[in-house]
Short mmCIF file of C-alpha atoms and ligand atoms in Angstrom, two decimals:
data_model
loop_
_atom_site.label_atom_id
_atom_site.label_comp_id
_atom_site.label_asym_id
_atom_site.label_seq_id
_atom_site.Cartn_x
_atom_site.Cartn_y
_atom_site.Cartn_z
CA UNK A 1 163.41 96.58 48.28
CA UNK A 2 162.53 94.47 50.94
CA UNK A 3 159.21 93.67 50.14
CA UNK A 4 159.80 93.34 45.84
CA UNK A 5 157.20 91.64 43.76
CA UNK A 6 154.65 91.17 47.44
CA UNK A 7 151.28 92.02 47.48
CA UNK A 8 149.74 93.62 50.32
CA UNK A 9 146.01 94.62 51.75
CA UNK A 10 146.13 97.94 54.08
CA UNK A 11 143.07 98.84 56.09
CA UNK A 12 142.73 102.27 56.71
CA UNK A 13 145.49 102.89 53.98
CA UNK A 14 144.60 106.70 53.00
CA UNK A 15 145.28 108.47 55.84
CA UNK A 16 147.20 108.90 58.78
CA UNK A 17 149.91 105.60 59.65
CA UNK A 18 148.02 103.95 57.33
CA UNK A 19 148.93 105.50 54.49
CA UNK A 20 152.56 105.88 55.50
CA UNK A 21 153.00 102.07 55.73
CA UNK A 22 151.20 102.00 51.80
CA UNK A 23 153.60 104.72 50.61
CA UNK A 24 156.62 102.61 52.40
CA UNK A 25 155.86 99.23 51.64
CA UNK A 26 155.25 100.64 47.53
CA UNK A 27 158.71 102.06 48.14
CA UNK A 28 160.04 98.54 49.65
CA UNK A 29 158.82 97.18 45.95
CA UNK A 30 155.64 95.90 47.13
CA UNK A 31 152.20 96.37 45.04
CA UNK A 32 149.40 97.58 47.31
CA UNK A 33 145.95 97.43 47.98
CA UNK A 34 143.77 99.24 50.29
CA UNK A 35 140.52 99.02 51.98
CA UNK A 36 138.86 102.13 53.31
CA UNK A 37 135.82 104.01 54.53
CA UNK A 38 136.71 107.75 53.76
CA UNK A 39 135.87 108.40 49.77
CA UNK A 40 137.84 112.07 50.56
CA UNK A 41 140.90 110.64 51.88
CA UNK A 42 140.04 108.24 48.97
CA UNK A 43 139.96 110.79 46.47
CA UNK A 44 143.58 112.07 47.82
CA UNK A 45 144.97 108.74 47.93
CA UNK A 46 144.15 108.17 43.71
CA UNK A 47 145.45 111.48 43.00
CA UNK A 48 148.52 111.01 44.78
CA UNK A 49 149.10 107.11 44.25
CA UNK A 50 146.88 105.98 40.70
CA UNK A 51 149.17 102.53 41.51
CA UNK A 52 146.99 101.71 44.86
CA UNK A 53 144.13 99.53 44.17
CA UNK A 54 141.57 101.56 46.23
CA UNK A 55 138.18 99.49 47.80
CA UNK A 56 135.74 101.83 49.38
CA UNK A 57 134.61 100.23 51.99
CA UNK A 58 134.08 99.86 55.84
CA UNK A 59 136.01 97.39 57.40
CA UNK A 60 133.22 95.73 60.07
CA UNK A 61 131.35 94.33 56.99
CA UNK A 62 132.86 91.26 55.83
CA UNK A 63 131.27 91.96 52.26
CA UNK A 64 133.45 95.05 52.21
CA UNK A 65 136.26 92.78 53.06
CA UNK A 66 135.61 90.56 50.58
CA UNK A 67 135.23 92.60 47.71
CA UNK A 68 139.05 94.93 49.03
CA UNK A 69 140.57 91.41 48.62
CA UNK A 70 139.05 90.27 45.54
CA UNK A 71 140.34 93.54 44.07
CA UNK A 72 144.07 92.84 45.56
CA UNK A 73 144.01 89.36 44.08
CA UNK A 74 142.68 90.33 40.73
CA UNK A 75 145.20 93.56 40.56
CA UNK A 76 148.35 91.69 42.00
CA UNK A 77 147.72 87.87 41.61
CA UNK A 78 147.76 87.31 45.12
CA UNK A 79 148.07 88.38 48.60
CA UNK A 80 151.46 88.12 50.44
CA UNK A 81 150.39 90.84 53.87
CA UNK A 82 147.26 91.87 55.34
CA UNK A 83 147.38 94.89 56.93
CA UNK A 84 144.96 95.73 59.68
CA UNK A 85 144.63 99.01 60.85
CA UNK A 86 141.17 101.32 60.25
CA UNK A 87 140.55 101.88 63.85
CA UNK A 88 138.92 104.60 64.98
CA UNK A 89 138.89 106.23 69.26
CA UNK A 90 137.26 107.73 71.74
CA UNK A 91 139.30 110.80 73.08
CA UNK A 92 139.63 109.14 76.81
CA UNK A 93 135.60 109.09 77.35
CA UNK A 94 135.47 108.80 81.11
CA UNK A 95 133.68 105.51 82.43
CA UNK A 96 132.03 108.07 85.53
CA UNK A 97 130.51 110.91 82.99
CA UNK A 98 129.82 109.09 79.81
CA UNK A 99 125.50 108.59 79.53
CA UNK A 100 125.32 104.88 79.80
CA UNK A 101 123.40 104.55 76.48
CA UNK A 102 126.30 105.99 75.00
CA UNK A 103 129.29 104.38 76.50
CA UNK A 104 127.20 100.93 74.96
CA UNK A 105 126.65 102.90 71.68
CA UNK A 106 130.46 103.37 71.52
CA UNK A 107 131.71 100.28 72.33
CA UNK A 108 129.39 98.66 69.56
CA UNK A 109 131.03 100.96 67.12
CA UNK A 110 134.90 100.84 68.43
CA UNK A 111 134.68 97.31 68.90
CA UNK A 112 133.08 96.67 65.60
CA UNK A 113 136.10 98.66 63.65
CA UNK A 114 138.94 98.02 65.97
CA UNK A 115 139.02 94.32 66.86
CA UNK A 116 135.98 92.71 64.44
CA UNK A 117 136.84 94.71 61.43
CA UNK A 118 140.71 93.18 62.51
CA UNK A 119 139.06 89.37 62.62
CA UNK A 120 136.78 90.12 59.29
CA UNK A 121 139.70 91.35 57.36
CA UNK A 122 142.10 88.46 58.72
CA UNK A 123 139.09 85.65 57.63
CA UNK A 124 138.48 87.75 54.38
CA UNK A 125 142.30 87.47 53.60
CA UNK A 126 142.82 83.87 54.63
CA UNK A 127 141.97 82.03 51.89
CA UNK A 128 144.57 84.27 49.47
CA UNK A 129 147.19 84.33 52.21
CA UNK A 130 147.17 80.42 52.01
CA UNK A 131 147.61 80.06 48.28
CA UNK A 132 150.34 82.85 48.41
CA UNK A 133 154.56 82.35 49.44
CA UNK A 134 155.86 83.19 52.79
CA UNK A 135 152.24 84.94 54.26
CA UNK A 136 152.12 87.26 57.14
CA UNK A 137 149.57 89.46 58.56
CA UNK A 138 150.25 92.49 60.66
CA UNK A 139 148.24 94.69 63.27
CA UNK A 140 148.18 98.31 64.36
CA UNK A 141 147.52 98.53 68.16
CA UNK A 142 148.41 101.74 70.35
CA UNK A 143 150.10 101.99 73.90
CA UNK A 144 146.77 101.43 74.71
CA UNK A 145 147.17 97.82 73.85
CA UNK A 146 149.27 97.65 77.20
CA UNK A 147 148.64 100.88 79.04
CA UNK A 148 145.88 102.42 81.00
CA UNK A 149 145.18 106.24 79.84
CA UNK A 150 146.34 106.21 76.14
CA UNK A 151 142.38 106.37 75.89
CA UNK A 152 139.27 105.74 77.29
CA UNK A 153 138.39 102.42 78.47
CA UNK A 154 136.46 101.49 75.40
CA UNK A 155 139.62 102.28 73.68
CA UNK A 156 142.13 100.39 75.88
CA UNK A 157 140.20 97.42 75.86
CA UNK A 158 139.47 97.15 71.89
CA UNK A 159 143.34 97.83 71.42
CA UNK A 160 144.16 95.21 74.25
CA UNK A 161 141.75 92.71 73.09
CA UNK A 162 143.67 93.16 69.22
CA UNK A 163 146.15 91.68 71.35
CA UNK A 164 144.41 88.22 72.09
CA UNK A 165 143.82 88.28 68.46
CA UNK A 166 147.15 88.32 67.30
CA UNK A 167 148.35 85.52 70.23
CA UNK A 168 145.51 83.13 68.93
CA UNK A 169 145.99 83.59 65.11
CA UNK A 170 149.45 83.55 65.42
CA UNK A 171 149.01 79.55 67.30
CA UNK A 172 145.87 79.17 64.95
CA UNK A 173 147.07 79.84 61.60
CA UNK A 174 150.79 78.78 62.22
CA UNK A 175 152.77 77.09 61.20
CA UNK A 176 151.68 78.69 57.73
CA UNK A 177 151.06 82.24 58.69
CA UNK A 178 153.45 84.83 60.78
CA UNK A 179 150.54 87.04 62.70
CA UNK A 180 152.37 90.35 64.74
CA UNK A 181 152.04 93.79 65.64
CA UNK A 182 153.33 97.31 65.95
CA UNK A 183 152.16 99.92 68.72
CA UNK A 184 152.14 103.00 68.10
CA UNK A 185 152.11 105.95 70.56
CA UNK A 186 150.12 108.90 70.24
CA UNK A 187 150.80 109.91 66.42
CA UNK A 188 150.17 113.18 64.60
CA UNK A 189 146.91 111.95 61.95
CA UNK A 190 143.61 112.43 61.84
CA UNK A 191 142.24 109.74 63.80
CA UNK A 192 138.43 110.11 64.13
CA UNK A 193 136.80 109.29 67.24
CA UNK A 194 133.45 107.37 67.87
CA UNK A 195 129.88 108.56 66.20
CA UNK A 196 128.09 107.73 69.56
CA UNK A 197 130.02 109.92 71.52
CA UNK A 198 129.84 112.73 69.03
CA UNK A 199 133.74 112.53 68.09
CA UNK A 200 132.98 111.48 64.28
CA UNK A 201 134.84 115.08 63.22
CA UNK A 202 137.01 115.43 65.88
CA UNK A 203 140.61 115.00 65.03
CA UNK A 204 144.01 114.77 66.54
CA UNK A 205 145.20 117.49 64.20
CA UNK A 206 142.59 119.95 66.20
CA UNK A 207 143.89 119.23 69.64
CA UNK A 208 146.54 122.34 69.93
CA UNK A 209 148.47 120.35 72.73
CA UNK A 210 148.60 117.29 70.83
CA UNK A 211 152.17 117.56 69.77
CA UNK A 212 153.55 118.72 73.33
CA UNK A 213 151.28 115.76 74.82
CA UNK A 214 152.75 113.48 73.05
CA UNK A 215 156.72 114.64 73.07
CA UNK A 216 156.42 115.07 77.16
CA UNK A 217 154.81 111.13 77.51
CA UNK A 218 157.28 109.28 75.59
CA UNK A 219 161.37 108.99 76.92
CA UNK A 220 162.72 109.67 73.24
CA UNK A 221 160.69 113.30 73.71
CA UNK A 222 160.07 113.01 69.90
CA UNK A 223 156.36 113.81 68.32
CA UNK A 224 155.46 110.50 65.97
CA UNK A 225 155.22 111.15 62.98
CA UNK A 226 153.36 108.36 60.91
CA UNK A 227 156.10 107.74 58.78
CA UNK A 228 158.12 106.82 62.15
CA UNK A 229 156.30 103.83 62.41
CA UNK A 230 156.58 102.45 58.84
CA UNK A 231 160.20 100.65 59.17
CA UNK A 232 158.39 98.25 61.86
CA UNK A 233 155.87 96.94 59.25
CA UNK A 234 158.10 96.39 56.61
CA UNK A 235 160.39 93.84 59.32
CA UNK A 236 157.11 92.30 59.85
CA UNK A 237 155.87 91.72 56.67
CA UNK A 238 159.63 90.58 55.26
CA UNK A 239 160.02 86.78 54.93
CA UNK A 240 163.96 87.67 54.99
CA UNK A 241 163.82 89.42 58.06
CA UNK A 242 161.08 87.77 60.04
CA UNK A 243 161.10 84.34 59.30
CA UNK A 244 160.85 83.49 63.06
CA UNK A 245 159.10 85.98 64.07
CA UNK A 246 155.07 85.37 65.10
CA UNK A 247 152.84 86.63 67.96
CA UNK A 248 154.69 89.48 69.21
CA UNK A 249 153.73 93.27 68.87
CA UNK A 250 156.78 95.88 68.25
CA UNK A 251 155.99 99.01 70.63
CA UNK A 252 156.79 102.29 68.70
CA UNK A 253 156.00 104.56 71.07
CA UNK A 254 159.57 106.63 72.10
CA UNK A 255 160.35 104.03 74.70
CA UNK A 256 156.47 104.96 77.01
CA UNK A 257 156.59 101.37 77.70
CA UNK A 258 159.49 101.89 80.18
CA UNK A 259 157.16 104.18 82.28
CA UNK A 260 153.80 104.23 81.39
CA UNK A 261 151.84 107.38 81.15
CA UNK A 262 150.95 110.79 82.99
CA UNK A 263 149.77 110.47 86.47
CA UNK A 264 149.61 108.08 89.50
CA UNK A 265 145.35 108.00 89.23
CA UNK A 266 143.12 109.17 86.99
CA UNK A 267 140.05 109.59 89.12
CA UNK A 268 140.95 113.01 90.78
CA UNK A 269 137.97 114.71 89.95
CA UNK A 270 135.30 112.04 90.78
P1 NAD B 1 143.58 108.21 60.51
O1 NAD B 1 142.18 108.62 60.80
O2 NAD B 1 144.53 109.22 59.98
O3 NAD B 1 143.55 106.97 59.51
C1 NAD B 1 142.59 105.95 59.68
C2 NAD B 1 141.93 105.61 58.35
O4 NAD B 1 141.03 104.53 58.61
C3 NAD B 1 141.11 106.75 57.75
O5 NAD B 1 141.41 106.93 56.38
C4 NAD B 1 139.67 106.29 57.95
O6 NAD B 1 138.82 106.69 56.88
C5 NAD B 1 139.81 104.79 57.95
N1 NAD B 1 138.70 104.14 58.64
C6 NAD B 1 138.17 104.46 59.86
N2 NAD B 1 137.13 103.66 60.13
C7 NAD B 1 136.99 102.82 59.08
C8 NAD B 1 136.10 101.77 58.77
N3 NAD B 1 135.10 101.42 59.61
N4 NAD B 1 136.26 101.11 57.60
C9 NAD B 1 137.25 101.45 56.75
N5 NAD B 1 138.13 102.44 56.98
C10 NAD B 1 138.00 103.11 58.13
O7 NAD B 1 144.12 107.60 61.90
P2 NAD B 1 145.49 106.85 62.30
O8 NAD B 1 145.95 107.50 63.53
O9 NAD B 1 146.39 106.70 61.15
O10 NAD B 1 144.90 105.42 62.74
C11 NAD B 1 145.36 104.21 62.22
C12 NAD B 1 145.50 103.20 63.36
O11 NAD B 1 146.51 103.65 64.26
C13 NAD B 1 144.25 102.99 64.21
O12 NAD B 1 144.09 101.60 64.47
C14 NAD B 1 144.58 103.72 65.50
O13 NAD B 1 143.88 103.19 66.61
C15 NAD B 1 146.07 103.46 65.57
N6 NAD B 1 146.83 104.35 66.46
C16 NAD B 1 146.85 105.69 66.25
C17 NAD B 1 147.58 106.50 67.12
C18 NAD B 1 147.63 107.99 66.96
O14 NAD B 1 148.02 108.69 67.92
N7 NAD B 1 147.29 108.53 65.80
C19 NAD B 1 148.29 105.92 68.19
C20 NAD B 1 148.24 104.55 68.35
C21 NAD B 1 147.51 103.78 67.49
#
């Protein structure tokens, strides 16, 4: 495989794209770690993969950081690929008719998993990324890391600001480190929205329309399947395939980028 003998870190690794980029990159010959915050998609991800050296953890703690890359290094020797991607949304919270106490209570929390948990897990990594051949680390963003209306605006701006992350650790880590990212559109998983604005149970695997949504947004017309996605990583994390490849984000989307999304303006109703 293309990744033989590497050792990865995957936040967010038992569920959803996540877990499809775990399952791929173990199939691409890599050994795998992953950090997460669900102990039942946990509990799944033993029973299905006893190879996967599990951390329970949340990724905006650096301590939980730590300890998921502590376990990589004393599992696999190493760490070759960090893997962020735990991220977590806010089903397109409107700016106009979300309580003001709670738009701030969300954007604490999606900020704190979505771009901090990113920057915790990359400073976590860095030290075992160094000592290890050929290093890379590699992002999940969304549309919404170039796109209005792939979210809400907390959302849009925690997946656009994973963007500035990626441009400055790709200049501030290079030459030693390749730092990139893949976009995914809107995905069939179970991505969890935000505690503050009451979304900690609601999933995309609920929304009926979910499927249609996403095939009549995207060129292709195809509904994303996680596994869809998983080819992208494994370029990215490949020193034979990526050797000059840093600071750019691969979108994965159907071709939405040609177009953008639904409508003209989103404000009809205010
Ligand atoms: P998912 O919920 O299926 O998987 C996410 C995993 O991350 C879960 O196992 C969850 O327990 C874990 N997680 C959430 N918060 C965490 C935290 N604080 N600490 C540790 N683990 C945590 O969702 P998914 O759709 O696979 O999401 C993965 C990434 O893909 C996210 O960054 C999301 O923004 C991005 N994304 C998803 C879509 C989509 O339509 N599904 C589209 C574009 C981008």
């Amino acid at each position: 495989g293309w990744l033989d003998g590497r050792s990865a870190l995957v936040t967010g690794g038992a569920s959803g794209i996540g877990r499809a980029v775990v399952e791929r990159f173990l199939a691409e010959g890599a050994r795998v770690a992953v950090l997460d915050a669900s102990a039942e998609n946990i509990a799944a991800l033993r029973k299905d993969l006893p190879d996967v050296v599990v951390t329970e953890g949340d990724v905006s703690s650096f301590e939980d950081n730590e300890r998921a890359v502590a376990a990589t290094v004393a599992a696999h020797g190493g760490l070759n690929t960090f893997v962020g991607n735990a991220g977590i949304f806010d089903y397109f919270a409107p700016v106009a008719t979300t309580p003001g106490a709670t738009l701030s209570g969300s954007f604490d929390e999606i900020f704190s998993v979505n771009v901090k948990g990113y920057l915790l897990g990359v400073k976590a990594s860095l030290p075992a990324l160094l000592e290890s051949s050929s290093p890379s680390i590699v992002f999940t963003l969304s549309n919404g890391a170039f796109l209005p209306a792939g979210g809400g605006s907390v959302y849009t701006a925690s997946k656009h600001a994973a963007v500035g992350l990626i441009r400055q650790l790709a200049y501030e880590l290079a030459p030693r480190v390749r730092v990139n990212g893949v976009a995914p559109g809107g995905t069939l998983t179970d991505l969890r929205g935000a505690s503050a604005l009451g979304q900690a149970e609601t999933s995309l695997r609920d929304a009926a329309n979910f499927p249609d949504l996403v095939r009549a947004t995207n060129p292709l017309g195809i509904v994303q399947q996680p596994a869809d996605h998983t080819g992208s990583y494994v370029l990215l994390a490949s020193p034979e395939n990526a050797a000059a490849i840093s600071g750019v984000v691969i979108n994965s989307d159907g071709g939405m980028q040609v177009r953008g999304l639904v409508q003209a303006a989103g404000g009809a109703d205010l």
